[in-house]
Structures are given as C-alpha cells and as structure tokens.
C-alpha cells in the first residue's frame, strides 16, 4: 500500500515525513508555471547534432529494411521468407502480436490509472499514449506485410462495390481489422484531447512553422471555463470507452489463433493470457522509453525515480500474473494433451525451440522475480533499462514460440515441418523496430512529451496552503 | 438450375493403392499445377493437389511402406471456410464442394493454417512451366499467380462440362460419367468418384462399407472423402 496509508496508524513525525515522500512523487515541490512550460518547450526543441544523426540512421534503416525489403518481397513473392506448408504463418504474425501488445501500455497507464486516480500517472501519460499510437501503426503494417497480395488487401474493408462482394464477418481476421481500426482512431483521439491545452501553451510561446502548426492544432483553445469543462468531460468519457476497446484488440488477436483447429492454439485461456502478456510487455516498453526520453530530453524534474518505481511495481505484478497464465496453459496441455500436443511440448522444452523457450522463461520470470522486489533496483534507471529490455525480448520470444512453434507439428506426421526466418524477414523485422523508434523520435520533438497542465493540476489540487500559521491541505485532497 | 443438388464425394481404397503417383501427375496436367523444382520441394513447398503420403510400419525385417493418397477432403463443416475474411474460400451449396475463388484471394493463408489435413497450397512465387510443360496448359483452368492459395476442387471444370453437355443434349445428367483426372488415371481403380446423394451410386455404396472411415473424424469436419481400411481379411464388394 501507499506510504500515506502506512502513515495513518503512526502519528507525528513519521506521518509528516511519509507525506512529504508521497508529495515528492506527485511533483509537489511546485515551481512557477512558466518555468514548467519552458522546461517542456526546451525539451521539445532539443534537436542537436546527435539527435539528427540518430534520426538519420533510423530513417535509413527504416527505409532499407522496412520499405526496401518489403518492396523486394512484394515484387518477387512471399517465397523469399522461410515459410512453407505447415508453417503458413511466421515471424510477421508474431511481430504483429508483439507490437499490438506494446500498444496496450498507453491505454493502461493513461486510462486505467486515470480512472483509479493514481496520481503518479500525470507526467507519464503522454509518453505512453504516443507509444500506443506509433506501435499500432507498425502493428497494422504487418497485416499488409504478411499477406500474399497486398495490392488487393483493401478488399477486407467493407465498402459497396459493383461486384456486390462483402467481407466475411465469420473470420476472426476481420474482427481483428475492425478492432485495430477502432483502437487506432480511439487512441489517436485520446492522445489528442489532453494535448490541446499544451498545444495552445506552445502556440502562445513559439513562432515560425511550429507556431503555425500549433495554432492549427490547438483548435482555438483559450482556456475558458466552458472549454475546460468540455475537455474534462470528453477525457472522462474517452478514458472509460477506450478500456473495453483495448481489451477487445488483444482478445481478438488471441482469437486469431484460439479459434483455429491447430494444436496448442485452441485454448480458452488465450484471450486473458494475451492481454496480461500485452500489458506486461507494454509497461516494460513504457519504462524503457521513459528512461531514454528522460535522459535524452533532460526531463528529470518531471519523470522521477518514484514514477519508474511505481511502474516497476506494476511490472512485477504483471510478471506474476503472466507466469500464472503461462503455467495454467502449459500444465493443461502437458497433463491432458494428446500425442500431438506432447510433441509440441517436447519441441519447446528440449527440442529445437528450447533455446528460445528457456530464454523466455529467464527474462520473463527469473530476472524480474529476482530483482524487482528490491526498491533500490526499482529506482535505478540503468538496472530497469536492462530489465525491461530483457522482458520485451522474452515477450517477443513468447509470441515467436506461440505463432511459429505450434504450427510445426500437427495431426498428420507426414506434414510436419520446421521454420526459420529468412534474411528478408529479419530485415523487415529490424526495419519495423527502427520505424517505431523513428516515428517516436520525430513525434517527441513535435508535441510536448509532458502534459504540463495535468502536472500543474496535480500540484494545485494536492498542494498545501498556508493559512496564517497553519499549513492545511487543499480542499480537493480533503474530499478524497 | 436451382434443383440441381449434388454432394460430390470420393472413396479411396487403401488396399488398392500402390503408391504409383499417377494420380499426382494427372492432377498436375489437368489443373495447371506448377512444378516447383527440387529446391523448393525440399523446402516443403511442393504443390501437389493430391499427394501420396508414405508411412513406415514395423521395423527392420518387418518394415513396410503404406501409402495414403491425400487431397482436399471437401468437408461439409470445413475449418478453412469461416476464417477467410474475403470469402475466397467458399462452400458451393449446389455441389457441396469447397471452392477456392482464386481472384478473390489475398493470400492471408488463414485457411492453410486452419486446415487439419494440410491440403491447401500457396503460390510462393509466380508459376513457372518449363519446356515443354508450357505447351500443355489446360485452357479450362486458370493459371494462378503468386500470392494466392489453391487446392483440389474435384476437377469442377469436368463436372460442369459433363452437366452442361447433358443439358444441351436434353438428357438427364448421369453423374457416373464424371471422373476427375486422378480417378480417370488410377491404374488400380483405387479411387472412386461420384454423387453421394444418389444411394445406388458406387461411391455411396462404398462409403457405407464397414471398411469405410474418414480422416480425423473427431475434429467434426464431415469430409466427403472416405477411405477404405487396409487389411487382408476384407474383400472389396460392390
């Protein structure tokens, strides 16, 4: 429980000290508003030579790997991958699931923590929401990369046409497409709404092309009472509405697999298992991004060790939950599965998938369980950077094992076959990572990465007021 | 004609199959199925719409090979059909056939993942017909381009032609006339084709045989392909 609750029982000095600590996580050492604004605006314009070198390298890799290798595959055929007859789906679908998983962090941090009133969310929501939007774009592109004829893939969209054809609503793939489009639109709007006051703040302080851009994007925000009222109402509604959409996305992604007759895939536990895995890897990625953004953009005032600590606690909880689901899924297959299911288990534990399988367990269970219980490790940015990158390697391997491992064996042994990604596939996968980083790097210099008004709101509502000689909490805090 | 209702089916007598692969060659010739070459075949990308699966039985002295021809099972409850978002995998209600609409396919390969028999084939590259195979392409069948799924359709071009010719002559359609290329070619008559809805057709009679079974019956796919069990004690009747 929080420091405050523990302090409840102990009066006097301890309470004051605990409260002070709590206030530090809420950034309750307020500085003048203009100073906050300047800090965020400076961070946004921090585009030195290093930044452009990084962006340039990422752009080359993204163009070459992502677009170049993909174009080569379009022009020659999907045969340039390592796919073959039993392995019709490969690393592209695994990557698709991975990036969809990353996109869950934004909604989780921003919407769920907002609804539950977790105060530490304030400065980190924007960074997480931006991750949602960019990773969703990368994920959606994998649907196009995967298919054999990308030039006709628009047929999946239900639009009236002269042939009277309509997509098949029985197919989980179509549900998937609907859920992703809904989530992409929803999360982009959800990113945009709380951005408006910050864009207006930037508009008032910057000239040139930025000024023009923010003028258009701020939609004439002046900060009147009625505007604030409408904005708060819209954010409240969106926070509630976006949560079921988030759940629907990874549920349906898991159903892509769970609705089939493939051994190991047909499992009723897949939907919650995938959602927990998605939030687990998404939260870890959020920590990675926050640590990098914090040091590269000098945001130490806003993003503190306490925020990383709070997120790391959540990561540990999700590590426990993920392990529980993994164990339940594995145990039922091992105990009750048929011969074909047992070949799959052998393949994973001691067979050709074993290096991936054990690495996954190491990064997803062993490392977090041994380190994250320790408060000092949770507050150390370097340690957490390594741990969270490890967790995402583990989660990527989990998707790789589930998608490509389970297809290798089936009911008819004549049709067993192995799979290894080809150079083209690896180039596209690497390129997609660079594309994500590139989009994020560009976006981080285009919009304020810290929601200044939300931080300020937190400081005002939880601040202390001096009345005469006494120091009293603000009314908002007493109401809670 | 709406009243035309058929359920095309096939019976494979495992006792009679010698594993000679003539059906495979016939199918390639009839349906313009490309040969992909040694390298791609070794990578498990061969495209035989009908293939002879070979299983070893026994060990050492007792070792013997057993053959099982495997083609699309034309399931009545086909796993490949609902998962296709494009309706490229389609159930023909008049013929009870599992039809692949080539020009509707976008190559998502969901059907191939969900097919428990693994009888659906993907065009990994554009088809290539080396000399002199390019001279013998069947004009009744489209050549499929890269990026789409294809599979056995019980030589539906032959079914349609036989039905249309009977209609043109003004005669009733005798379903026994239709023979897919593999059935026509099989030297031991191990393959029997016909309309399962006519109780007296040979295929319907054989499908009722005590030797008859369907593959992976517990999956509930209701295939239209029946296998006659192998075994010396049985004598084929009918």
XYZ file of C-alpha atoms in Angstrom:
718
model
C 0.000 0.000 0.000
C 0.997 3.587 -0.385
C 3.163 5.423 2.045
C 0.238 7.508 3.189
C -1.788 4.523 4.363
C 1.053 3.155 6.361
C 1.500 6.522 7.982
C -2.142 6.650 9.031
C -1.512 4.497 12.059
C 1.577 6.353 13.193
C 1.067 9.911 14.301
C 3.512 12.730 14.474
C 6.846 12.940 12.747
C 6.574 9.720 10.811
C 3.364 10.872 9.233
C 4.822 14.162 8.134
C 7.883 12.514 6.623
C 5.840 9.889 4.797
C 3.563 12.555 3.475
C 6.498 14.548 2.226
C 7.790 11.496 0.405
C 4.393 10.937 -1.116
C 4.222 14.531 -2.229
C 7.558 14.204 -3.950
C 6.154 11.548 -6.266
C 3.316 13.894 -7.034
C 5.838 16.559 -8.007
C 4.576 18.619 -5.100
C 7.628 20.733 -4.976
C 5.970 23.127 -7.355
C 7.862 25.564 -9.451
C 6.334 28.571 -11.180
C 4.152 27.573 -14.088
C 6.224 29.459 -16.618
C 9.290 27.506 -15.589
C 7.462 24.229 -16.229
C 6.358 25.478 -19.631
C 9.872 26.485 -20.571
C 11.302 23.141 -19.479
C 8.876 21.218 -21.652
C 9.248 23.505 -24.646
C 13.019 23.367 -24.452
C 12.952 19.605 -24.313
C 10.728 19.558 -27.364
C 13.144 21.738 -29.348
C 16.267 19.911 -28.238
C 17.397 18.798 -31.689
C 21.155 18.840 -31.604
C 23.508 17.082 -33.978
C 23.248 13.835 -32.021
C 19.525 13.827 -32.474
C 19.735 14.251 -36.240
C 22.415 11.569 -36.523
C 20.166 9.126 -34.666
C 17.149 10.118 -36.737
C 19.157 9.828 -39.952
C 20.441 6.350 -39.137
C 16.971 5.210 -38.109
C 15.476 6.658 -41.289
C 17.997 4.822 -43.491
C 17.389 1.540 -41.676
C 13.634 2.016 -41.739
C 13.630 2.809 -45.451
C 16.022 -0.003 -46.328
C 14.784 -2.693 -44.007
C 11.149 -1.940 -43.670
C 10.227 -0.497 -47.053
C 13.105 -1.847 -49.175
C 12.914 -5.465 -48.064
C 9.126 -5.334 -48.124
C 9.124 -3.969 -51.671
C 11.507 -6.741 -52.707
C 9.136 -9.295 -51.190
C 6.123 -7.762 -52.945
C 7.896 -7.887 -56.306
C 9.224 -11.451 -56.021
C 6.739 -13.272 -53.809
C 6.259 -14.428 -50.238
C 8.609 -17.297 -51.154
C 11.566 -15.141 -50.076
C 10.525 -15.839 -46.478
C 11.234 -19.061 -44.614
C 7.583 -20.071 -44.638
C 6.428 -23.405 -46.034
C 3.451 -25.731 -45.950
C 2.616 -26.412 -42.321
C 4.142 -23.069 -41.322
C 1.880 -20.718 -43.211
C 2.217 -18.035 -40.546
C 5.580 -16.943 -39.283
C 7.520 -14.173 -37.653
C 5.383 -11.441 -39.258
C 2.326 -12.531 -37.287
C 4.482 -12.884 -34.161
C 5.710 -9.306 -34.650
C 2.176 -8.132 -35.304
C 1.082 -9.537 -31.941
C 4.152 -8.056 -30.255
C 3.502 -4.520 -31.488
C -0.190 -4.746 -30.663
C 0.925 -5.781 -27.184
C 3.217 -2.742 -26.848
C 0.292 -0.515 -27.763
C -1.583 -1.609 -24.632
C 0.676 0.327 -22.298
C -0.593 3.745 -23.297
C -4.192 2.957 -22.591
C -3.362 1.066 -19.454
C -1.238 3.823 -17.933
C -3.354 6.645 -19.170
C -6.955 5.422 -18.959
C -6.959 2.812 -16.225
C -4.642 4.701 -13.904
C -6.613 7.884 -14.598
C -9.876 6.239 -13.606
C -8.357 4.798 -10.465
C -6.900 8.195 -9.629
C -3.285 7.049 -9.478
C -1.563 10.406 -9.133
C 1.850 9.273 -10.308
C 0.456 8.780 -13.804
C 0.275 12.528 -14.506
C 3.671 13.255 -16.100
C 3.991 9.904 -17.916
C 0.637 9.531 -19.655
C 1.595 11.393 -22.832
C 4.758 9.378 -23.438
C 2.807 6.139 -23.048
C -0.065 7.268 -25.279
C 2.379 8.249 -28.012
C 3.788 4.740 -27.805
C 0.306 3.326 -28.295
C -0.310 5.228 -31.498
C 3.100 4.635 -33.070
C 3.251 0.937 -32.222
C -0.291 0.439 -33.541
C 0.795 1.906 -36.877
C 3.729 -0.513 -37.034
C 1.497 -3.421 -35.990
C -1.144 -2.646 -38.596
C 1.501 -2.539 -41.318
C 2.393 -6.146 -40.507
C -1.039 -7.264 -41.660
C -0.129 -5.848 -45.065
C 3.369 -7.305 -44.994
C 2.057 -10.753 -44.128
C -0.444 -11.213 -46.952
C 0.422 -12.643 -50.353
C -1.216 -9.946 -52.436
C -1.019 -6.690 -50.537
C -2.314 -4.785 -53.554
C -5.790 -6.260 -53.067
C -5.794 -6.138 -49.270
C -8.245 -3.218 -49.290
C -10.928 -5.808 -50.087
C -11.025 -6.548 -46.390
C -12.707 -3.175 -45.852
C -16.484 -3.393 -46.203
C -17.255 -0.900 -48.932
C -20.065 -1.006 -51.504
C -18.769 -2.181 -54.861
C -20.205 -3.125 -58.220
C -19.417 -6.824 -57.683
C -21.719 -6.959 -54.689
C -18.982 -8.530 -52.571
C -18.731 -8.099 -48.856
C -16.094 -9.307 -46.410
C -16.771 -12.375 -44.320
C -17.772 -11.446 -40.788
C -17.225 -15.018 -39.635
C -13.485 -14.560 -39.896
C -11.517 -13.583 -36.772
C -9.158 -11.765 -39.143
C -11.954 -9.350 -39.990
C -12.809 -8.802 -36.326
C -9.146 -8.057 -35.885
C -9.132 -5.423 -38.561
C -12.250 -3.778 -37.075
C -10.772 -3.782 -33.573
C -7.446 -2.343 -34.722
C -9.028 0.447 -36.740
C -11.295 1.316 -33.798
C -8.380 1.271 -31.399
C -6.173 3.330 -33.713
C -8.817 6.027 -34.158
C -9.772 5.927 -30.477
C -6.245 6.057 -29.125
C -5.248 8.829 -31.531
C -8.187 10.934 -30.342
C -7.361 10.036 -26.768
C -3.804 11.207 -27.360
C -5.044 14.397 -28.973
C -7.639 15.538 -26.413
C -5.335 16.124 -23.425
C -2.824 17.588 -25.849
C -4.962 20.590 -26.749
C -4.137 22.831 -23.736
C -0.448 22.017 -24.135
C -0.563 22.803 -27.833
C -2.168 26.130 -27.004
C 0.588 26.762 -24.480
C 3.198 26.037 -27.179
C 1.315 28.176 -29.690
C 1.489 31.195 -27.389
C 5.225 30.866 -26.891
C 6.644 29.756 -30.222
C 6.855 31.454 -33.587
C 7.717 30.207 -37.068
C 6.430 26.924 -38.519
C 5.881 25.494 -35.077
C 3.674 28.407 -34.141
C 1.588 27.938 -37.262
C 1.321 24.195 -36.704
C 0.260 24.536 -33.089
C -2.168 27.319 -33.957
C -3.973 24.938 -36.294
C -3.801 22.006 -33.896
C -4.867 23.862 -30.749
C -8.303 24.469 -32.278
C -8.567 27.954 -30.848
C -8.120 26.905 -27.248
C -8.188 29.876 -24.866
C -8.731 28.117 -21.581
C -12.179 29.437 -20.716
C -14.252 27.762 -18.041
C -16.557 26.170 -20.607
C -13.642 24.826 -22.651
C -12.132 23.190 -19.581
C -15.487 21.747 -18.691
C -15.939 20.191 -22.107
C -12.395 18.908 -22.264
C -12.608 17.240 -18.877
C -15.911 15.676 -19.783
C -14.520 14.357 -23.081
C -11.422 12.930 -21.406
C -13.565 11.239 -18.771
C -15.790 9.663 -21.395
C -12.825 8.565 -23.503
C -10.996 7.047 -20.528
C -13.964 4.800 -19.898
C -14.727 3.977 -23.517
C -11.150 3.206 -24.581
C -10.669 0.469 -21.962
C -13.080 -2.087 -23.484
C -11.627 -1.249 -26.908
C -8.165 -2.030 -25.591
C -9.397 -5.326 -24.179
C -11.126 -6.169 -27.441
C -7.968 -5.707 -29.510
C -5.759 -8.264 -27.874
C -8.665 -10.583 -27.165
C -9.364 -10.748 -30.870
C -5.702 -11.062 -31.752
C -5.567 -14.093 -29.480
C -8.727 -15.436 -31.105
C -6.968 -15.355 -34.473
C -5.075 -18.280 -33.032
C -7.510 -19.700 -30.484
C -10.389 -20.078 -32.953
C -8.421 -22.445 -35.183
C -8.042 -26.193 -35.011
C -4.260 -26.007 -34.585
C -2.952 -27.938 -31.595
C -1.839 -25.729 -28.736
C -3.685 -22.719 -30.120
C -7.224 -23.824 -29.419
C -7.369 -22.668 -25.833
C -9.986 -20.711 -23.941
C -7.322 -19.129 -21.746
C -5.641 -17.370 -24.664
C -7.618 -14.115 -24.508
C -6.766 -13.128 -20.892
C -3.300 -14.687 -21.265
C -2.567 -12.460 -24.240
C -3.944 -9.340 -22.567
C -1.798 -9.868 -19.483
C 1.209 -10.502 -21.708
C 0.432 -7.373 -23.701
C 0.231 -5.126 -20.636
C 3.353 -6.787 -19.220
C 5.426 -6.062 -22.308
C 3.750 -2.684 -22.838
C 4.535 -1.442 -19.327
C 8.110 -2.630 -19.693
C 8.438 -0.811 -23.003
C 6.972 2.301 -21.385
C 9.678 2.202 -18.720
C 12.357 1.757 -21.398
C 11.048 4.710 -23.386
C 10.633 6.906 -20.293
C 14.183 6.270 -19.144
C 15.600 7.065 -22.581
C 13.403 10.153 -23.039
C 14.202 11.390 -19.559
C 17.944 11.404 -20.046
C 17.992 12.441 -23.701
C 15.473 15.246 -23.249
C 16.585 16.272 -19.725
C 13.199 15.707 -18.138
C 14.488 14.752 -14.709
C 12.184 17.193 -12.983
C 9.051 15.564 -14.393
C 9.982 11.911 -14.650
C 11.495 10.845 -11.370
C 12.746 7.663 -9.847
C 9.438 7.455 -7.995
C 7.487 7.161 -11.248
C 9.749 4.445 -12.550
C 9.451 2.710 -9.206
C 5.660 2.791 -9.365
C 5.644 1.379 -12.896
C 8.206 -1.270 -11.980
C 5.912 -2.473 -9.193
C 3.157 -2.900 -11.738
C 5.583 -4.781 -13.986
C 6.339 -7.181 -11.146
C 2.621 -7.770 -10.550
C 2.102 -8.453 -14.235
C 5.084 -10.766 -14.237
C 3.342 -12.828 -11.548
C 0.064 -12.785 -13.475
C 1.710 -13.700 -16.771
C 3.520 -16.588 -15.117
C 0.254 -17.830 -13.676
C -1.415 -17.864 -17.096
C 1.628 -19.396 -18.751
C 1.693 -22.150 -16.134
C -2.043 -22.847 -16.430
C -1.807 -23.077 -20.218
C 1.277 -25.262 -20.142
C 0.012 -27.596 -17.430
C -3.277 -28.411 -19.145
C -1.506 -29.166 -22.416
C 1.080 -31.319 -20.653
C -1.361 -33.195 -18.415
C -4.377 -33.577 -20.654
C -2.958 -33.142 -24.130
C -2.823 -35.840 -26.783
C 0.250 -37.238 -28.502
C 0.450 -34.357 -30.956
C 0.301 -31.857 -28.100
C 3.094 -33.673 -26.320
C 5.341 -33.457 -29.379
C 4.882 -29.701 -29.183
C 5.862 -29.641 -25.508
C 8.929 -31.746 -26.243
C 9.786 -29.396 -29.094
C 9.707 -26.434 -26.711
C 11.333 -27.812 -23.598
C 14.148 -29.919 -25.057
C 13.705 -29.730 -28.837
C 14.595 -27.144 -31.431
C 12.594 -24.372 -29.727
C 14.296 -24.969 -26.363
C 16.836 -22.092 -26.583
C 14.020 -19.638 -27.209
C 11.762 -21.205 -24.595
C 14.300 -21.131 -21.775
C 15.450 -17.614 -22.693
C 11.831 -16.520 -22.491
C 11.445 -18.009 -19.008
C 14.722 -16.418 -17.915
C 13.780 -12.876 -18.989
C 10.096 -13.047 -18.091
C 10.246 -14.851 -14.769
C 13.732 -15.298 -13.323
C 15.112 -11.781 -13.843
C 12.061 -9.762 -12.725
C 11.346 -12.026 -9.772
C 14.912 -11.812 -8.521
C 15.328 -8.056 -8.958
C 12.088 -6.103 -8.897
C 11.193 -6.807 -5.266
C 14.106 -4.580 -4.336
C 13.206 -0.906 -4.013
C 16.703 0.272 -4.843
C 16.767 -1.655 -8.091
C 13.315 -0.330 -8.924
C 14.625 3.202 -8.560
C 17.757 2.642 -10.625
C 17.208 3.755 -14.223
C 20.144 1.749 -15.630
C 19.054 -1.503 -13.974
C 15.472 -1.027 -15.061
C 16.513 -0.179 -18.607
C 18.254 -3.549 -18.865
C 15.485 -5.478 -17.087
C 12.673 -4.025 -19.190
C 14.521 -4.552 -22.479
C 15.059 -8.152 -21.329
C 11.362 -8.549 -20.599
C 10.487 -7.406 -24.101
C 12.993 -9.816 -25.612
C 11.277 -12.521 -23.570
C 7.822 -11.418 -24.635
C 8.873 -11.325 -28.289
C 10.170 -14.872 -27.963
C 6.868 -15.874 -26.335
C 4.962 -14.698 -29.428
C 7.542 -16.321 -31.701
C 7.123 -19.655 -29.912
C 3.328 -19.478 -29.864
C 2.921 -18.499 -33.521
C 5.709 -20.363 -35.257
C 6.385 -23.174 -32.802
C 2.890 -24.600 -32.604
C 2.376 -24.799 -36.373
C 5.338 -27.114 -36.893
C 3.536 -30.181 -35.623
C 0.006 -31.343 -36.395
C -2.204 -34.425 -36.501
C -0.599 -35.946 -39.601
C 3.143 -36.525 -39.108
C 3.724 -36.526 -42.875
C 3.072 -32.792 -42.769
C 5.456 -31.803 -40.039
C 7.969 -29.170 -40.999
C 10.352 -26.668 -39.460
C 10.716 -22.961 -39.854
C 13.434 -20.379 -39.543
C 13.017 -16.756 -40.639
C 14.923 -15.766 -43.782
C 17.213 -12.758 -44.213
C 14.367 -10.802 -45.801
C 12.109 -11.477 -42.839
C 14.792 -10.429 -40.369
C 15.452 -7.243 -42.372
C 11.768 -6.359 -42.231
C 11.559 -7.110 -38.508
C 14.633 -4.991 -37.760
C 13.308 -2.268 -40.037
C 9.999 -2.241 -38.200
C 11.764 -1.618 -34.888
C 13.666 1.274 -36.486
C 10.406 2.614 -37.912
C 8.845 2.612 -34.462
C 11.834 4.380 -32.925
C 11.951 6.875 -35.794
C 8.266 7.737 -35.506
C 8.604 8.130 -31.764
C 11.723 10.263 -32.025
C 10.061 12.582 -34.534
C 6.826 12.767 -32.552
C 8.663 13.520 -29.320
C 10.031 16.726 -30.883
C 6.704 17.705 -32.404
C 4.378 17.544 -29.419
C 5.050 18.266 -25.736
C 6.092 14.947 -24.198
C 4.916 16.034 -20.736
C 1.292 17.061 -20.174
C 2.133 20.296 -18.389
C -1.418 21.204 -17.482
C -2.040 17.834 -15.879
C 1.110 18.094 -13.791
C 0.084 21.598 -12.771
C -3.400 20.373 -11.934
C -1.941 17.717 -9.686
C 0.270 20.245 -7.963
C -2.667 22.582 -7.346
C -5.130 20.011 -6.106
C -2.680 18.304 -3.806
C -0.754 21.316 -2.700
C -0.567 22.813 0.778
C -1.984 26.177 1.600
C -0.675 28.365 4.306
C -3.437 29.974 6.318
C -1.980 32.194 8.991
C 0.462 29.969 10.852
C -1.144 26.681 9.958
C -0.466 24.634 6.833
C -3.551 22.884 5.536
C -4.110 20.608 2.572
C -6.244 21.917 -0.264
C -9.929 21.146 -0.385
C -9.505 18.646 -3.214
C -7.353 16.479 -1.038
C -9.772 16.507 1.884
C -12.569 15.360 -0.360
C -10.879 12.104 -1.236
C -30.982 -24.888 -62.223
C -31.684 -24.493 -58.554
C -32.980 -28.028 -58.072
C -29.624 -29.499 -59.073
C -28.221 -30.743 -55.812
C -25.141 -32.886 -55.585
C -22.733 -33.906 -52.937
C -19.635 -34.978 -54.743
C -17.504 -37.443 -52.886
C -14.658 -39.843 -53.306
C -13.708 -43.198 -51.903
C -10.052 -44.195 -51.630
C -9.394 -47.920 -51.288
C -6.153 -48.122 -49.351
C -5.864 -51.813 -50.216
C -5.666 -50.993 -53.901
C -3.341 -48.006 -53.770
C 0.180 -48.964 -54.862
C 1.650 -45.503 -54.363
C 2.485 -45.161 -58.075
C 1.820 -41.386 -58.130
C -0.017 -41.486 -61.472
C -2.867 -39.512 -59.903
C -0.393 -36.792 -58.871
C 0.907 -36.413 -62.424
C -2.603 -36.439 -63.879
C -3.703 -33.732 -61.477
C -0.735 -31.522 -62.322
C -1.542 -31.853 -66.042
C -5.284 -31.305 -65.725
C -5.264 -28.391 -63.294
C -2.186 -26.447 -64.466
C -0.486 -27.046 -61.144
C 3.094 -25.773 -61.391
C 6.032 -27.986 -60.523
C 8.237 -26.054 -58.158
C 11.505 -27.934 -58.597
C 13.776 -29.843 -56.249
C 14.959 -26.968 -54.095
C 11.521 -25.633 -53.317
C 10.139 -29.152 -52.816
C 12.852 -29.817 -50.251
C 11.659 -26.649 -48.510
C 8.192 -28.211 -48.246
C 6.657 -26.001 -50.909
C 5.537 -28.625 -53.399
C 2.049 -28.001 -54.746
C 0.548 -31.432 -55.362
C -3.203 -31.052 -55.021
C -3.238 -34.788 -54.446
C -0.218 -36.317 -52.787
C 0.751 -39.809 -51.725
C 1.648 -39.787 -48.062
C 4.035 -42.577 -47.212
C 4.127 -44.016 -43.718
C 6.526 -46.673 -42.475
C 5.179 -49.538 -40.434
C 7.057 -52.061 -38.370
C 10.825 -52.135 -38.043
C 13.852 -53.869 -39.555
C 12.723 -57.129 -41.214
C 9.059 -56.331 -40.895
C 9.411 -52.831 -42.300
C 6.874 -51.951 -44.936
C 5.639 -48.766 -46.529
C 1.981 -47.844 -46.587
C 0.547 -45.251 -48.894
C -2.304 -42.875 -48.359
C -3.445 -40.535 -51.137
C -4.409 -37.225 -49.596
C -6.369 -34.496 -51.330
C -8.833 -31.851 -50.222
C -11.435 -33.633 -48.101
C -14.237 -31.277 -49.202
C -15.507 -31.025 -45.647
C -19.162 -30.240 -45.132
C -18.113 -28.408 -41.988
C -14.875 -27.039 -43.360
C -12.478 -25.251 -40.976
C -10.991 -23.281 -43.879
C -14.263 -21.612 -44.888
C -15.280 -19.380 -41.958
C -11.785 -17.995 -41.366
C -11.315 -16.435 -44.807
C -12.145 -12.718 -44.496
C -12.517 -12.364 -48.271
C -14.962 -15.215 -48.974
C -12.264 -16.617 -51.274
C -12.823 -19.954 -49.579
C -16.400 -20.655 -50.316
C -18.854 -23.534 -49.914
C -20.671 -24.252 -53.159
C -24.187 -25.101 -51.932
C -25.262 -26.868 -55.125
C -22.294 -29.191 -55.434
C -21.391 -29.308 -51.718
C -17.859 -28.541 -52.794
C -15.247 -26.486 -51.074
C -14.368 -23.879 -53.700
C -11.355 -21.588 -53.823
C -12.109 -18.329 -55.666
C -8.619 -17.511 -56.922
C -9.102 -13.898 -57.889
C -10.714 -13.123 -54.548
C -7.786 -14.480 -52.519
C -5.383 -12.019 -50.902
C -3.019 -14.672 -49.562
C -3.632 -14.322 -45.823
C -3.122 -18.116 -45.565
C -5.565 -18.414 -42.649
C -7.283 -21.318 -44.444
C -3.952 -23.115 -44.734
C -3.312 -22.684 -41.020
C -6.746 -23.978 -40.087
C -6.861 -26.964 -42.458
C -6.147 -30.047 -40.340
C -5.255 -32.100 -43.438
C -2.781 -29.505 -44.787
C -4.060 -29.920 -48.332
C -4.118 -26.251 -49.247
C -1.193 -24.942 -51.261
C 0.250 -21.478 -51.573
C 1.850 -19.890 -54.638
C 5.067 -18.680 -53.054
C 6.304 -17.361 -56.426
C 4.808 -16.821 -59.846
C 4.140 -20.189 -61.516
C 6.773 -21.469 -63.916
C 6.172 -24.147 -66.520
C 9.451 -25.314 -68.082
C 9.546 -26.579 -71.686
C 7.562 -28.484 -72.857
C 5.052 -28.258 -69.995
C 4.091 -24.765 -71.123
C 2.623 -26.310 -74.301
C 0.077 -28.442 -72.486
C -1.699 -25.988 -70.190
C -5.376 -26.772 -69.822
C -7.437 -23.891 -71.258
C -10.367 -24.751 -68.970
C -8.401 -23.892 -65.834
C -6.856 -20.550 -64.828
C -3.156 -20.358 -64.095
C -2.800 -18.889 -60.640
C -0.360 -16.095 -59.945
C 1.867 -15.620 -56.924
C 0.456 -14.861 -53.512
C -2.738 -16.910 -53.574
C -3.985 -20.192 -52.212
C -5.064 -23.094 -54.359
C -6.314 -26.617 -53.804
C -8.161 -29.579 -55.255
C -11.675 -28.790 -56.461
C -12.625 -32.276 -57.663
C -11.972 -31.096 -61.267
C -15.059 -28.902 -61.172
C -14.414 -27.950 -64.807
C -15.133 -31.570 -65.770
C -18.260 -31.695 -63.580
C -19.594 -28.529 -65.181
C -18.798 -29.630 -68.716
C -20.498 -33.020 -68.259
C -23.574 -31.372 -66.738
C -23.806 -28.704 -69.425
C -23.373 -31.206 -72.251
C -26.106 -33.430 -70.816
C -28.350 -30.408 -70.541
C -27.554 -29.391 -74.130
C -28.466 -32.851 -75.339
C -31.672 -32.681 -73.304
C -30.751 -35.778 -71.335
C -30.682 -36.261 -67.550
C -27.237 -35.761 -66.084
C -25.625 -39.132 -65.432
C -23.248 -38.371 -62.545
C -21.334 -41.615 -63.140
C -19.942 -40.025 -66.305
C -17.831 -37.542 -64.369
C -14.340 -38.595 -63.469
C -11.702 -36.244 -62.070
C -8.240 -36.625 -63.591
C -6.874 -38.636 -60.681
C -9.768 -41.092 -60.732
C -9.529 -41.473 -64.504
C -5.822 -42.191 -64.290
C -5.627 -44.568 -61.309
C -4.416 -47.904 -62.756
C -5.831 -49.996 -59.906
C -9.158 -48.163 -59.583
C -8.315 -47.305 -56.007
C -10.161 -44.006 -56.401
C -13.921 -43.915 -56.952
C -15.793 -40.671 -57.545
C -19.485 -39.844 -57.662
C -22.551 -38.262 -56.135
C -23.061 -39.272 -52.520
C -26.707 -38.161 -52.650
C -27.588 -40.998 -55.055
C -27.832 -44.002 -52.740
C -27.126 -46.502 -55.523
C -24.023 -44.801 -56.928
C -20.824 -46.774 -56.484
C -19.279 -44.123 -54.288
C -22.299 -44.062 -51.955
C -22.296 -47.851 -51.705
C -18.598 -47.972 -50.877
C -18.952 -45.162 -48.351
C -21.418 -47.365 -46.448
C -18.931 -50.227 -46.354
C -17.825 -51.403 -42.902
C -14.273 -50.677 -44.035
C -15.039 -47.017 -44.627
C -13.655 -44.298 -42.370
C -12.930 -40.594 -42.615
C -9.728 -38.888 -41.586
C -9.527 -37.156 -38.198
C -13.199 -37.797 -37.584
C -13.057 -36.416 -34.043
C -12.485 -32.902 -35.418
C -16.036 -32.947 -36.755
C -15.169 -31.681 -40.215
C -17.526 -34.123 -42.015
C -15.321 -34.852 -45.023
C -16.685 -36.031 -48.367
C -13.674 -38.263 -48.770
C -13.961 -41.793 -47.446
C -11.081 -44.206 -47.017
C -11.474 -47.981 -47.132
C -9.438 -49.591 -44.433
C -6.391 -51.634 -45.384
C -6.371 -55.307 -44.402
C -6.088 -58.759 -45.947
C -9.236 -60.186 -44.408
C -11.519 -57.816 -46.224
C -12.775 -58.403 -49.725
C -13.981 -55.434 -51.702
C -17.615 -55.833 -52.679
C -19.831 -53.880 -54.998
